[in-house]
Amino acid sequence: MPIYANKNHDNYTVLSNKDVLRNKSLTYRARGLLGYMLSCQEGWKFTVESIANMAPEEGKASVRAAIKELKQKGHLKVEKVMETCSDGKVRPQTVYSVYETSRGIDFTKVK
């Protein structure tokens, strides 16, 4: 499940104070996850389990709640796509598009 973030650098990430760090419409949990996702390299493989394993005090339910919030606030778009694998088989993939600035769309309501 690759992530496609809008920008990052090898050793640091530049985040907007207004759109991420001081965004009062997002909980601290969602801000933290958004910052983490934006810091990952494009194509990074993301799963709820991998995030929960990195922060065991949060757990899967907490990660899912933050994902839902980011989708509702327009910072995270999740798409199901069919991808042809190296063995020639077509398999479903989940693609996460992460946006530092909200797209103003509730992605939970977009099909």
Coordinates of C-alpha atoms in Angstrom, one line a residue:
M1 CA 0.0 0.0 0.0
P2 CA 2.2 2.9 -1.2
I3 CA 2.0 6.4 0.1
Y4 CA 2.3 9.3 -2.2
A5 CA 3.1 12.4 -0.2
N6 CA 3.4 15.9 -1.5
K7 CA 7.0 16.6 -0.4
N8 CA 9.8 15.5 1.8
H9 CA 13.6 15.4 2.0
D10 CA 16.0 12.7 3.0
N11 CA 16.9 13.9 6.5
Y12 CA 14.2 16.4 7.4
T13 CA 10.6 17.3 6.5
V14 CA 9.2 20.8 6.1
L15 CA 5.7 21.1 7.5
S16 CA 3.3 24.0 7.4
N17 CA 2.6 25.5 10.8
K18 CA -0.9 26.6 9.6
D19 CA -1.9 23.4 7.8
V20 CA -0.4 20.8 10.0
L21 CA 1.2 21.7 13.3
R22 CA -1.2 24.4 14.4
N23 CA -4.3 23.2 12.6
K24 CA -7.0 23.4 15.3
S25 CA -9.4 21.3 13.2
L26 CA -7.2 18.2 13.6
T27 CA -6.5 16.4 16.9
Y28 CA -2.9 16.0 18.0
R29 CA -3.1 12.4 17.1
A30 CA -4.1 13.2 13.5
R31 CA -1.5 16.0 13.3
G32 CA 1.2 13.5 14.4
L33 CA 0.2 10.9 11.9
L34 CA -0.1 13.4 9.1
G35 CA 3.4 14.7 9.9
Y36 CA 4.8 11.2 10.0
M37 CA 3.2 10.2 6.7
L38 CA 4.5 13.4 5.0
S39 CA 8.0 12.5 6.3
C40 CA 8.0 9.1 4.5
Q41 CA 9.6 8.7 1.1
E42 CA 7.2 8.3 -1.9
G43 CA 6.3 4.7 -2.4
W44 CA 6.7 3.8 1.3
K45 CA 4.6 0.8 2.2
F46 CA 1.9 1.7 4.7
T47 CA -0.3 -0.5 6.8
V48 CA -2.3 0.3 10.0
E49 CA -0.3 -2.5 11.6
S50 CA 3.0 -1.0 10.7
I51 CA 2.1 2.3 12.2
A52 CA 0.6 0.7 15.3
N53 CA 3.8 -1.4 15.8
M54 CA 5.9 1.8 15.7
A55 CA 3.7 3.3 18.5
P56 CA 2.3 0.4 20.5
E57 CA 0.8 2.7 23.1
E58 CA -1.6 4.0 20.4
G59 CA -2.8 0.7 18.9
K60 CA -4.7 -0.1 15.7
A61 CA -8.0 1.5 16.7
S62 CA -6.2 4.8 17.4
V63 CA -4.4 4.7 14.1
R64 CA -7.7 3.9 12.2
A65 CA -9.4 6.8 14.0
A66 CA -6.6 9.2 12.9
I67 CA -6.8 7.9 9.4
K68 CA -10.6 8.5 9.3
E69 CA -10.1 12.0 10.7
L70 CA -7.5 12.8 8.0
K71 CA -9.8 11.5 5.3
Q72 CA -12.7 13.5 6.6
K73 CA -10.6 16.7 6.8
G74 CA -9.3 16.3 3.2
H75 CA -5.7 15.4 4.1
L76 CA -5.7 11.8 3.1
K77 CA -7.3 10.1 0.0
V78 CA -7.4 6.3 0.0
E79 CA -8.0 4.6 -3.4
K80 CA -8.4 1.0 -4.3
V81 CA -6.7 0.2 -7.6
M82 CA -5.8 -3.0 -9.5
E83 CA -2.1 -3.4 -10.0
T84 CA -0.2 -5.9 -12.2
C85 CA 2.5 -7.6 -10.2
S86 CA 5.8 -8.9 -11.4
D87 CA 4.3 -12.4 -11.6
G88 CA 1.8 -11.1 -14.1
K89 CA -1.2 -11.4 -11.8
V90 CA -3.5 -8.5 -11.1
R91 CA -4.1 -7.8 -7.5
P92 CA -5.9 -5.0 -5.6
Q93 CA -3.7 -2.4 -4.0
T94 CA -4.6 0.5 -1.7
V95 CA -2.9 3.8 -2.5
Y96 CA -2.7 6.5 0.1
S97 CA -2.4 10.1 -1.2
V98 CA -1.3 12.4 1.6
Y99 CA -1.8 16.2 1.4
E100 CA -0.2 18.8 3.7
T101 CA -2.9 21.3 2.8
S102 CA -6.5 20.0 3.0
R103 CA -8.3 19.5 -0.3
G104 CA -11.5 20.7 1.3
I105 CA -13.1 17.4 0.5
D106 CA -14.4 14.7 2.9
F107 CA -12.7 11.7 1.3
T108 CA -14.8 9.3 3.3
K109 CA -17.7 10.3 1.1
V110 CA -15.9 10.1 -2.3
K111 CA -16.0 6.9 -4.2

